[in-house]
Amino acid sequence: MMNTNSSADQFTFGMIGLGTMGRNLLLNMADHGFAVAGYDKDPEKSVLLEKEGADNVVKGFTDIKSFVNSLQHPRSIMMLVPAGPIVDSVIAELTPLLDKEDIVIDGGNSHFTDTTRRDKEMADKGFHFFGMGISGGEEGARKGPSMMPGGDEDAYQFVEPILTAVAAHVNGDPCVTYIGPGAAGHFVKMVHNGIEYAIMQLLAETYEVMRKGLKMDNEAMHAVFKSWNEGRLQSFLLEVTTDIFAYKEPGSSTLLLDGIKDEAKSKGTGKWTSQVAMDLVTPIPAIDSAVSMRDLSKYKAMRVEAASLYADEQAGLSVDKAAFLAQLEQAFFFSMITTYAQGMHLLASASTQFAYNLNLADISRIWRGGCIIRSAFLETMLSAWEKNPELKHLLLAPAVQETIKETQPGVRAVVTTAIAAGIAVPTYATCLSYFDAFRSASMPSNLIQAQRDYFGAHTFERIGQEGVFHADWQGEASVQP
Ligand code: 6PG
């Protein structure tokens, strides 16, 4: 029965922010037997929480003091509010009401540098605080998300039984584990989202190749996505895409997708991933390209004007359709693996740079369920890091080499064919070129060094000779160390 007459110290866990994510995660906790309280200024949200949690011990509050007073000591309070200044204002409103030793969790998509700052500010005030990425959208929050907590480990251990109970589980393993100190949890969630952007863009390019190149209708595309999702490409994002290709506008025979504007929005986590990758000198071009394509999509008027200037007949591809679709399946698998590889490489760099001490096997393990980038392939990724915890790059793992070799002809065929036909496949192309450069023992970067030295005397190093050199490129003088 719902507990409506709350008294002090009654609830085990409190949630601030009763939007879909906060409400669903709280209801999930209540389903697992925890007495929970939620706070939101909006009375409708509080009423909705109590209505949906009517069978369990769930209480909604619109007054923050009563909410805080209703919680057991030390208090465990999670914020699920939009990232940015709102998080700081909630903390400012909350902390005067707390006791030392109380625990505050930021479960939103905060930028990791904000979490680093808040971690210190809260510790200085004597409170426990940790940032935790939560993935899985509204359904994940309700039925089992993947969670990436970092920061104050003692505080995490205190709430671990609750988080473990509500997380998704794969083969008995909960999709939550302590990620590392400071902002490690939010950093890992940010990279998760970067990977999410790239896989979504790969699926969008797949759609483009199928509709413009192969002239397939929605029903045929649905059938292909569905069959792929029954094989090695099985993944949540492919499942979502398959469903979208079957969803008709209610009361109509038209696919809802066909009526949606082709301008993609974003909240910033993909962009942050690219920005940090540049700072950490770790290339993640699949994610960069996905961010750029969302940005390009926003320039609709310019694209329409350019379309009239550079009109193309879009005659379609002259290929054997069945064979090309098999190549497309290979291209997607190749590029999906390359995307994960780039994201994991960034995590390895951040682990060193920020002393996060990340365990890439654990991260692969908790991404197998609940989160948006979960896929059958993550079992392979997990085994790669379990077999070799020192593995530097996923593409160097024995576990993926055969698949990369097998799928490489497919991605090469798809990229060259699509580009020759004028169909944009930037993320496929960049995955392939990244791979081709990555497997080059010799890159043409010696020319870059020569150019830099030519116009700016930036010096260069020589093969087989120690030291730093400069040449008088236009004069007679010899090369000088
Ligand atoms: C998740 C999602 C979630 C959210 C994205 C959407 O893991 O559950 O990543 O966090 O859906 O932030 O991001 P964009 O609005 O930037 O596409």
Short mmCIF file of C-alpha atoms and ligand atoms in Angstrom, two decimals:
data_model
loop_
_atom_site.label_atom_id
_atom_site.label_comp_id
_atom_site.label_asym_id
_atom_site.label_seq_id
_atom_site.Cartn_x
_atom_site.Cartn_y
_atom_site.Cartn_z
CA MET A 1 0.00 0.00 0.00
CA MET A 2 1.19 3.50 -0.73
CA ASN A 3 2.54 5.28 2.27
CA THR A 4 0.91 8.70 2.36
CA ASN A 5 1.46 9.76 5.97
CA SER A 6 5.19 10.29 5.95
CA SER A 7 7.12 10.75 9.15
CA ALA A 8 10.78 11.64 9.66
CA ASP A 9 13.49 9.16 8.67
CA GLN A 10 11.09 7.06 6.74
CA PHE A 11 12.51 6.71 3.26
CA THR A 12 15.68 4.95 2.15
CA PHE A 13 16.33 6.95 -0.99
CA GLY A 14 15.36 10.38 -2.29
CA MET A 15 15.19 11.74 -5.82
CA ILE A 16 15.26 15.39 -6.84
CA GLY A 17 13.76 15.94 -10.29
CA LEU A 18 10.72 13.86 -11.15
CA GLY A 19 10.91 14.10 -14.93
CA THR A 20 10.60 10.81 -16.80
CA MET A 21 14.07 9.55 -15.86
CA GLY A 22 13.91 10.50 -12.17
CA ARG A 23 10.39 9.21 -11.72
CA ASN A 24 11.07 5.93 -13.51
CA LEU A 25 14.28 5.23 -11.63
CA LEU A 26 12.53 5.87 -8.33
CA LEU A 27 9.64 3.58 -9.31
CA ASN A 28 12.20 0.93 -10.26
CA MET A 29 13.72 1.22 -6.75
CA ALA A 30 10.26 0.97 -5.21
CA ASP A 31 9.59 -2.19 -7.24
CA HIS A 32 12.69 -3.67 -5.61
CA GLY A 33 11.34 -3.06 -2.13
CA PHE A 34 13.00 0.24 -1.26
CA ALA A 35 10.94 2.97 0.40
CA VAL A 36 11.51 6.05 -1.76
CA ALA A 37 10.70 9.74 -1.79
CA GLY A 38 10.75 12.17 -4.70
CA TYR A 39 10.86 15.94 -4.83
CA ASP A 40 9.85 18.26 -7.64
CA LYS A 41 8.58 21.82 -7.54
CA ASP A 42 5.92 20.85 -10.04
CA PRO A 43 2.99 19.31 -8.06
CA GLU A 44 1.76 17.41 -11.12
CA LYS A 45 4.99 15.43 -11.24
CA SER A 46 4.74 14.55 -7.59
CA VAL A 47 1.13 13.41 -8.03
CA LEU A 48 2.12 11.31 -11.05
CA LEU A 49 4.89 9.64 -9.05
CA GLU A 50 2.49 8.64 -6.30
CA LYS A 51 -0.10 7.46 -8.80
CA GLU A 52 2.35 5.24 -10.67
CA GLY A 53 3.91 4.01 -7.43
CA ALA A 54 0.59 3.32 -5.73
CA ASP A 55 1.43 -0.32 -5.03
CA ASN A 56 4.69 0.47 -3.26
CA VAL A 57 6.16 2.76 -0.61
CA VAL A 58 6.50 5.92 -2.66
CA LYS A 59 5.94 9.52 -1.59
CA GLY A 60 6.10 12.72 -3.61
CA PHE A 61 7.01 16.11 -2.14
CA THR A 62 6.82 19.68 -3.43
CA ASP A 63 8.56 21.12 -0.39
CA ILE A 64 12.27 20.40 -0.24
CA LYS A 65 12.55 20.62 3.56
CA SER A 66 9.84 18.02 4.18
CA PHE A 67 11.46 15.86 1.51
CA VAL A 68 14.90 16.03 3.15
CA ASN A 69 13.44 15.41 6.61
CA SER A 70 11.65 12.31 5.42
CA LEU A 71 14.89 10.50 4.57
CA GLN A 72 16.84 8.02 6.69
CA HIS A 73 20.32 9.03 7.93
CA PRO A 74 22.81 9.27 6.39
CA ARG A 75 20.60 10.50 3.60
CA SER A 76 21.02 9.24 0.03
CA ILE A 77 19.74 11.78 -2.48
CA MET A 78 20.05 11.68 -6.24
CA MET A 79 19.55 14.65 -8.54
CA LEU A 80 18.21 13.94 -12.01
CA VAL A 81 17.93 17.44 -13.42
CA PRO A 82 19.21 18.99 -16.67
CA ALA A 83 23.01 19.32 -16.82
CA GLY A 84 24.55 22.73 -16.28
CA PRO A 85 23.75 25.58 -13.86
CA ILE A 86 20.55 23.90 -12.63
CA VAL A 87 22.67 21.24 -10.92
CA ASP A 88 24.57 23.97 -9.03
CA SER A 89 21.38 25.74 -8.01
CA VAL A 90 19.85 22.49 -6.72
CA ILE A 91 23.01 21.79 -4.72
CA ALA A 92 22.91 25.33 -3.30
CA GLU A 93 19.29 24.86 -2.24
CA LEU A 94 19.88 21.40 -0.83
CA THR A 95 23.13 21.61 1.12
CA PRO A 96 21.92 23.94 3.92
CA LEU A 97 19.34 21.26 4.75
CA LEU A 98 21.82 18.38 4.89
CA ASP A 99 23.93 16.90 7.67
CA LYS A 100 27.57 16.00 7.26
CA GLU A 101 27.93 12.45 5.91
CA ASP A 102 24.80 12.75 3.77
CA ILE A 103 25.26 11.53 0.20
CA VAL A 104 24.35 13.52 -2.91
CA ILE A 105 24.49 11.85 -6.33
CA ASP A 106 24.37 13.68 -9.65
CA GLY A 107 22.74 11.18 -12.00
CA GLY A 108 22.46 13.53 -14.99
CA ASN A 109 24.66 14.01 -18.04
CA SER A 110 26.93 16.60 -16.41
CA HIS A 111 30.12 17.69 -18.10
CA PHE A 112 32.97 15.89 -16.37
CA THR A 113 34.79 19.14 -15.57
CA ASP A 114 31.70 20.33 -13.63
CA THR A 115 31.72 17.04 -11.73
CA THR A 116 35.42 17.46 -10.90
CA ARG A 117 34.66 20.90 -9.47
CA ARG A 118 31.55 19.81 -7.54
CA ASP A 119 33.36 16.76 -6.18
CA LYS A 120 35.87 19.06 -4.50
CA GLU A 121 33.35 21.70 -3.41
CA MET A 122 31.12 19.10 -1.75
CA ALA A 123 34.03 17.28 -0.09
CA ASP A 124 35.30 20.62 1.26
CA LYS A 125 31.89 21.15 2.87
CA GLY A 126 31.97 17.68 4.44
CA PHE A 127 29.34 16.06 2.24
CA HIS A 128 29.67 12.90 0.21
CA PHE A 129 29.09 13.48 -3.48
CA PHE A 130 29.48 11.44 -6.59
CA GLY A 131 28.66 11.80 -10.27
CA MET A 132 27.04 8.88 -12.03
CA GLY A 133 26.19 8.46 -15.70
CA ILE A 134 22.91 6.62 -16.26
CA SER A 135 22.06 5.15 -19.61
CA GLY A 136 19.00 3.47 -21.00
CA GLY A 137 16.47 6.19 -21.53
CA GLU A 138 13.07 6.08 -19.88
CA GLU A 139 12.57 2.35 -20.30
CA GLY A 140 16.04 1.62 -18.96
CA ALA A 141 15.41 3.75 -15.89
CA ARG A 142 12.15 1.90 -15.23
CA LYS A 143 13.30 -1.64 -15.95
CA GLY A 144 17.08 -1.65 -15.52
CA PRO A 145 19.63 0.92 -16.68
CA SER A 146 23.40 0.73 -17.00
CA MET A 147 25.04 3.02 -14.44
CA MET A 148 28.52 4.50 -14.31
CA PRO A 149 29.30 5.89 -10.84
CA GLY A 150 32.62 7.60 -10.10
CA GLY A 151 34.09 9.70 -7.31
CA ASP A 152 33.55 9.10 -3.58
CA GLU A 153 33.90 5.32 -3.31
CA ASP A 154 32.64 5.02 0.28
CA ALA A 155 29.47 6.84 -0.69
CA TYR A 156 29.05 4.55 -3.69
CA GLN A 157 29.50 1.46 -1.50
CA PHE A 158 26.75 2.75 0.78
CA VAL A 159 24.18 2.95 -2.01
CA GLU A 160 25.55 0.02 -4.01
CA PRO A 161 22.86 -2.47 -2.83
CA ILE A 162 20.14 -0.20 -4.21
CA LEU A 163 21.94 0.50 -7.49
CA THR A 164 22.81 -3.17 -7.99
CA ALA A 165 19.20 -4.17 -7.40
CA VAL A 166 17.78 -1.74 -9.97
CA ALA A 167 20.45 -2.09 -12.67
CA ALA A 168 20.04 -4.21 -15.78
CA HIS A 169 21.59 -7.66 -15.38
CA VAL A 170 23.39 -9.72 -18.02
CA ASN A 171 24.24 -13.35 -17.21
CA GLY A 172 23.75 -12.49 -13.55
CA ASP A 173 26.15 -9.49 -13.62
CA PRO A 174 24.65 -6.12 -12.68
CA CYS A 175 25.29 -3.34 -15.19
CA VAL A 176 26.78 -1.05 -12.56
CA THR A 177 30.23 -0.91 -11.02
CA TYR A 178 32.48 1.67 -9.42
CA ILE A 179 34.23 3.33 -12.37
CA GLY A 180 37.00 5.36 -10.76
CA PRO A 181 37.84 8.51 -8.81
CA GLY A 182 36.70 12.07 -9.47
CA ALA A 183 34.60 12.52 -12.58
CA ALA A 184 35.42 9.07 -14.01
CA GLY A 185 31.76 8.03 -14.11
CA HIS A 186 30.59 11.07 -16.03
CA PHE A 187 33.59 10.86 -18.35
CA VAL A 188 32.77 7.26 -19.25
CA LYS A 189 29.09 8.15 -19.78
CA MET A 190 30.12 11.02 -22.08
CA VAL A 191 32.19 8.65 -24.22
CA HIS A 192 29.28 6.18 -24.20
CA ASN A 193 27.18 8.95 -25.72
CA GLY A 194 29.87 9.77 -28.30
CA ILE A 195 29.78 6.13 -29.41
CA GLU A 196 25.97 6.38 -29.44
CA TYR A 197 26.15 9.35 -31.83
CA ALA A 198 28.47 7.50 -34.23
CA ILE A 199 26.43 4.28 -34.33
CA MET A 200 23.24 6.30 -34.89
CA GLN A 201 24.94 8.16 -37.76
CA LEU A 202 26.14 4.86 -39.28
CA LEU A 203 22.55 3.62 -39.24
CA ALA A 204 21.40 6.88 -40.83
CA GLU A 205 24.00 6.48 -43.60
CA THR A 206 22.87 2.88 -44.07
CA TYR A 207 19.33 4.19 -44.58
CA GLU A 208 20.65 6.76 -47.09
CA VAL A 209 22.49 4.12 -49.11
CA MET A 210 19.47 1.80 -49.10
CA ARG A 211 16.88 4.42 -50.08
CA LYS A 212 18.91 6.55 -52.52
CA GLY A 213 21.35 3.94 -53.81
CA LEU A 214 19.31 0.75 -53.79
CA LYS A 215 15.93 2.52 -54.17
CA MET A 216 14.46 0.36 -51.42
CA ASP A 217 11.10 1.19 -49.89
CA ASN A 218 10.48 1.41 -46.14
CA GLU A 219 9.09 -2.09 -45.92
CA ALA A 220 12.14 -3.58 -47.60
CA MET A 221 14.46 -1.58 -45.33
CA HIS A 222 12.51 -2.76 -42.30
CA ALA A 223 13.00 -6.36 -43.38
CA VAL A 224 16.76 -5.89 -43.79
CA PHE A 225 17.21 -4.15 -40.43
CA LYS A 226 15.12 -6.85 -38.78
CA SER A 227 17.14 -9.69 -40.26
CA TRP A 228 20.43 -7.99 -39.34
CA ASN A 229 19.25 -7.57 -35.78
CA GLU A 230 18.73 -11.31 -35.58
CA GLY A 231 22.40 -11.90 -36.35
CA ARG A 232 25.79 -10.65 -35.20
CA LEU A 233 24.77 -6.97 -35.51
CA GLN A 234 22.18 -7.41 -32.75
CA SER A 235 22.08 -4.18 -30.81
CA PHE A 236 19.65 -1.86 -29.10
CA LEU A 237 20.11 0.92 -31.67
CA LEU A 238 19.43 -1.49 -34.56
CA GLU A 239 16.37 -2.78 -32.72
CA VAL A 240 15.11 0.80 -32.30
CA THR A 241 15.77 1.50 -35.98
CA THR A 242 13.92 -1.66 -37.02
CA ASP A 243 10.88 -0.58 -34.99
CA ILE A 244 10.96 2.92 -36.48
CA PHE A 245 10.73 1.42 -39.97
CA ALA A 246 7.49 -0.31 -38.99
CA TYR A 247 5.80 2.55 -37.15
CA LYS A 248 2.92 4.05 -39.10
CA GLU A 249 1.49 7.46 -38.33
CA PRO A 250 -1.52 6.58 -36.10
CA GLY A 251 -4.60 6.25 -38.29
CA SER A 252 -2.59 6.36 -41.51
CA SER A 253 -0.62 4.06 -43.79
CA THR A 254 2.36 6.45 -43.89
CA LEU A 255 5.52 5.82 -41.92
CA LEU A 256 5.90 8.46 -39.20
CA LEU A 257 9.61 8.68 -40.09
CA ASP A 258 8.74 10.11 -43.52
CA GLY A 259 7.08 13.11 -41.88
CA ILE A 260 9.95 13.97 -39.51
CA LYS A 261 12.18 16.99 -40.34
CA ASP A 262 15.74 16.06 -41.29
CA GLU A 263 17.35 18.38 -38.73
CA ALA A 264 19.00 16.53 -35.84
CA LYS A 265 19.19 18.04 -32.37
CA SER A 266 21.68 17.28 -29.63
CA LYS A 267 22.33 18.12 -26.01
CA GLY A 268 26.10 18.29 -26.30
CA THR A 269 27.60 15.04 -25.01
CA GLY A 270 28.86 14.02 -28.48
CA LYS A 271 30.47 17.41 -29.02
CA TRP A 272 32.11 17.24 -25.57
CA THR A 273 33.55 13.83 -26.46
CA SER A 274 35.14 15.25 -29.62
CA GLN A 275 36.44 18.32 -27.81
CA VAL A 276 38.12 16.26 -25.10
CA ALA A 277 39.51 13.78 -27.61
CA MET A 278 41.34 16.63 -29.32
CA ASP A 279 42.73 17.77 -25.96
CA LEU A 280 43.88 14.24 -25.18
CA VAL A 281 45.45 13.79 -28.65
CA THR A 282 43.34 10.70 -29.26
CA PRO A 283 41.62 10.44 -32.64
CA ILE A 284 37.95 9.50 -32.65
CA PRO A 285 36.97 10.56 -36.20
CA ALA A 286 33.82 8.40 -36.28
CA ILE A 287 32.38 10.43 -33.40
CA ASP A 288 33.66 13.74 -34.83
CA SER A 289 31.99 12.98 -38.12
CA ALA A 290 28.69 12.05 -36.44
CA VAL A 291 28.70 15.35 -34.54
CA SER A 292 29.50 17.25 -37.76
CA MET A 293 26.68 15.56 -39.67
CA ARG A 294 24.12 16.44 -36.97
CA ASP A 295 25.42 20.02 -37.24
CA LEU A 296 25.23 20.05 -41.05
CA SER A 297 21.67 18.75 -40.90
CA LYS A 298 20.67 21.95 -39.09
CA TYR A 299 21.52 24.11 -42.15
CA LYS A 300 18.39 23.05 -44.01
CA ALA A 301 17.89 26.26 -46.03
CA MET A 302 21.50 26.23 -47.25
CA ARG A 303 21.24 22.55 -48.14
CA VAL A 304 18.07 23.18 -50.13
CA GLU A 305 19.79 26.00 -52.04
CA ALA A 306 22.86 23.85 -52.70
CA ALA A 307 20.63 21.00 -53.84
CA SER A 308 19.23 23.22 -56.60
CA LEU A 309 22.75 24.32 -57.61
CA TYR A 310 24.33 20.90 -57.69
CA ALA A 311 21.35 18.74 -58.58
CA ASP A 312 22.14 15.09 -59.03
CA GLU A 313 20.17 12.49 -60.90
CA GLN A 314 20.58 9.92 -58.12
CA ALA A 315 20.22 7.17 -60.70
CA GLY A 316 20.80 4.48 -58.13
CA LEU A 317 23.59 1.98 -57.84
CA SER A 318 24.28 -0.57 -60.55
CA VAL A 319 24.98 -3.42 -58.21
CA ASP A 320 23.67 -6.84 -57.40
CA LYS A 321 21.29 -5.87 -54.61
CA ALA A 322 21.59 -9.01 -52.49
CA ALA A 323 25.37 -9.02 -52.72
CA PHE A 324 25.55 -5.31 -51.93
CA LEU A 325 23.30 -5.73 -48.89
CA ALA A 326 25.66 -8.43 -47.64
CA GLN A 327 28.51 -5.93 -48.06
CA LEU A 328 26.48 -3.30 -46.22
CA GLU A 329 26.04 -5.69 -43.30
CA GLN A 330 29.82 -6.16 -43.23
CA ALA A 331 30.37 -2.40 -43.50
CA PHE A 332 28.14 -1.74 -40.52
CA PHE A 333 29.85 -4.38 -38.38
CA PHE A 334 33.32 -3.15 -39.35
CA SER A 335 32.42 0.47 -38.59
CA MET A 336 30.62 -0.34 -35.36
CA ILE A 337 33.72 -2.18 -34.10
CA THR A 338 35.96 0.69 -35.23
CA THR A 339 33.71 3.15 -33.38
CA TYR A 340 33.89 1.16 -30.14
CA ALA A 341 37.67 0.91 -30.65
CA GLN A 342 38.00 4.69 -30.94
CA GLY A 343 35.84 5.29 -27.87
CA MET A 344 37.82 2.78 -25.80
CA HIS A 345 41.08 4.32 -26.97
CA LEU A 346 39.84 7.67 -25.66
CA LEU A 347 38.96 6.05 -22.33
CA ALA A 348 42.46 4.57 -22.11
CA SER A 349 44.00 8.01 -22.71
CA ALA A 350 41.73 9.68 -20.15
CA SER A 351 42.54 6.97 -17.63
CA THR A 352 46.23 7.89 -17.86
CA GLN A 353 45.78 11.65 -18.14
CA PHE A 354 43.24 12.05 -15.35
CA ALA A 355 44.38 9.07 -13.20
CA TYR A 356 40.91 7.51 -13.46
CA ASN A 357 42.37 4.00 -13.26
CA LEU A 358 39.67 2.72 -15.60
CA ASN A 359 39.07 -0.99 -15.98
CA LEU A 360 38.07 -1.40 -19.64
CA ALA A 361 36.81 -4.96 -19.05
CA ASP A 362 34.43 -3.72 -16.34
CA ILE A 363 33.22 -0.92 -18.59
CA SER A 364 32.55 -3.38 -21.42
CA ARG A 365 30.74 -5.61 -18.92
CA ILE A 366 28.35 -2.93 -17.68
CA TRP A 367 27.63 -1.74 -21.23
CA ARG A 368 26.30 -5.19 -22.24
CA GLY A 369 22.86 -4.42 -20.82
CA GLY A 370 20.60 -1.49 -20.03
CA CYS A 371 22.48 1.18 -21.99
CA ILE A 372 21.85 2.65 -25.43
CA ILE A 373 25.03 1.20 -27.01
CA ARG A 374 24.47 -2.37 -25.79
CA SER A 375 25.08 -4.95 -28.49
CA ALA A 376 25.98 -8.59 -28.94
CA PHE A 377 29.49 -7.48 -29.91
CA LEU A 378 30.17 -6.24 -26.38
CA GLU A 379 30.71 -9.86 -25.28
CA THR A 380 33.67 -9.97 -27.69
CA MET A 381 34.92 -6.60 -26.44
CA LEU A 382 34.66 -7.81 -22.85
CA SER A 383 36.62 -10.97 -23.61
CA ALA A 384 39.33 -8.92 -25.37
CA TRP A 385 40.05 -6.91 -22.19
CA GLU A 386 39.52 -9.89 -19.89
CA LYS A 387 42.17 -11.83 -21.80
CA ASN A 388 44.55 -8.88 -21.88
CA PRO A 389 43.87 -6.07 -19.38
CA GLU A 390 46.89 -4.22 -20.86
CA LEU A 391 45.37 -4.20 -24.37
CA LYS A 392 46.19 -0.80 -25.88
CA HIS A 393 43.63 -0.71 -28.69
CA LEU A 394 40.68 -2.92 -29.58
CA LEU A 395 41.85 -3.32 -33.20
CA LEU A 396 45.00 -5.01 -31.85
CA ALA A 397 42.99 -7.70 -30.03
CA PRO A 398 43.14 -11.22 -31.48
CA ALA A 399 39.38 -11.49 -30.78
CA VAL A 400 38.50 -8.91 -33.46
CA GLN A 401 41.16 -9.48 -36.11
CA GLU A 402 39.31 -12.17 -38.05
CA THR A 403 36.10 -10.12 -38.10
CA ILE A 404 37.92 -6.98 -39.24
CA LYS A 405 39.63 -8.93 -42.04
CA GLU A 406 36.37 -10.57 -43.06
CA THR A 407 34.30 -7.35 -43.10
CA GLN A 408 36.92 -5.05 -44.61
CA PRO A 409 36.08 -5.84 -48.28
CA GLY A 410 32.44 -5.01 -47.53
CA VAL A 411 33.11 -1.58 -46.09
CA ARG A 412 35.54 -0.80 -48.91
CA ALA A 413 32.93 -1.73 -51.52
CA VAL A 414 30.16 0.24 -49.81
CA VAL A 415 32.26 3.38 -49.33
CA THR A 416 33.70 3.44 -52.85
CA THR A 417 30.36 2.64 -54.47
CA ALA A 418 28.43 5.21 -52.44
CA ILE A 419 31.02 7.93 -52.97
CA ALA A 420 31.15 7.25 -56.71
CA ALA A 421 27.37 7.64 -56.81
CA GLY A 422 27.41 10.91 -54.84
CA ILE A 423 25.83 9.48 -51.69
CA ALA A 424 27.25 10.91 -48.46
CA VAL A 425 28.70 8.25 -46.15
CA PRO A 426 31.17 10.30 -44.10
CA THR A 427 31.17 8.13 -41.00
CA TYR A 428 31.61 4.89 -42.95
CA ALA A 429 34.38 6.54 -44.97
CA THR A 430 36.15 7.88 -41.92
CA CYS A 431 36.00 4.50 -40.15
CA LEU A 432 37.65 2.91 -43.17
CA SER A 433 40.30 5.61 -43.57
CA TYR A 434 41.04 5.56 -39.85
CA PHE A 435 41.62 1.83 -40.16
CA ASP A 436 43.81 2.22 -43.25
CA ALA A 437 45.94 4.85 -41.49
CA PHE A 438 46.00 2.86 -38.24
CA ARG A 439 47.40 -0.18 -40.03
CA SER A 440 50.06 1.91 -41.82
CA ALA A 441 53.53 1.30 -40.41
CA SER A 442 54.52 4.36 -42.40
CA MET A 443 52.24 7.38 -42.61
CA PRO A 444 52.95 10.39 -44.85
CA SER A 445 53.51 12.54 -41.77
CA ASN A 446 57.20 12.97 -42.65
CA LEU A 447 55.96 15.42 -45.29
CA ILE A 448 54.05 17.39 -42.65
CA GLN A 449 57.25 17.67 -40.61
CA ALA A 450 59.21 18.81 -43.67
CA GLN A 451 56.58 21.44 -44.49
CA ARG A 452 56.54 22.73 -40.90
CA ASP A 453 60.30 23.02 -40.90
CA TYR A 454 60.31 24.67 -44.36
CA PHE A 455 58.00 27.56 -43.51
CA GLY A 456 58.42 27.84 -39.78
CA ALA A 457 61.75 26.27 -38.80
CA HIS A 458 59.80 23.95 -36.50
CA THR A 459 62.51 21.25 -36.86
CA PHE A 460 62.16 17.54 -37.48
CA GLU A 461 63.61 14.24 -36.30
CA ARG A 462 65.48 11.89 -38.66
CA ILE A 463 65.29 8.15 -39.16
CA GLY A 464 68.33 6.44 -37.65
CA GLN A 465 69.88 9.58 -36.22
CA GLU A 466 69.30 11.01 -32.75
CA GLY A 467 68.55 14.70 -32.31
CA VAL A 468 66.44 17.49 -33.73
CA PHE A 469 67.22 19.00 -37.14
CA HIS A 470 66.48 22.03 -39.27
CA ALA A 471 67.15 22.43 -42.99
CA ASP A 472 67.76 25.55 -45.05
CA TRP A 473 65.13 24.36 -47.56
CA GLN A 474 65.67 27.15 -50.13
CA GLY A 475 69.37 27.67 -49.65
CA GLU A 476 72.64 25.84 -49.98
CA ALA A 477 73.30 25.26 -46.29
CA SER A 478 73.30 21.68 -45.14
CA VAL A 479 70.90 20.13 -42.63
CA GLN A 480 71.82 21.31 -39.14
CA PRO A 481 71.21 19.53 -35.86
C1 6PG B 1 21.37 7.35 -22.63
C2 6PG B 1 21.26 8.49 -23.60
C3 6PG B 1 20.70 9.68 -22.93
C4 6PG B 1 20.14 10.69 -23.90
C5 6PG B 1 21.17 11.34 -24.73
C6 6PG B 1 20.55 12.05 -25.92
O1 6PG B 1 22.48 6.85 -22.51
O2 6PG B 1 20.36 6.98 -22.06
O3 6PG B 1 22.52 8.80 -24.11
O4 6PG B 1 21.66 10.17 -22.05
O5 6PG B 1 19.18 10.11 -24.69
O6 6PG B 1 21.82 12.27 -23.93
O7 6PG B 1 21.50 12.88 -26.35
P1 6PG B 1 21.28 13.94 -27.48
O8 6PG B 1 20.05 14.74 -27.09
O9 6PG B 1 22.52 14.75 -27.44
O10 6PG B 1 21.07 13.18 -28.72
#
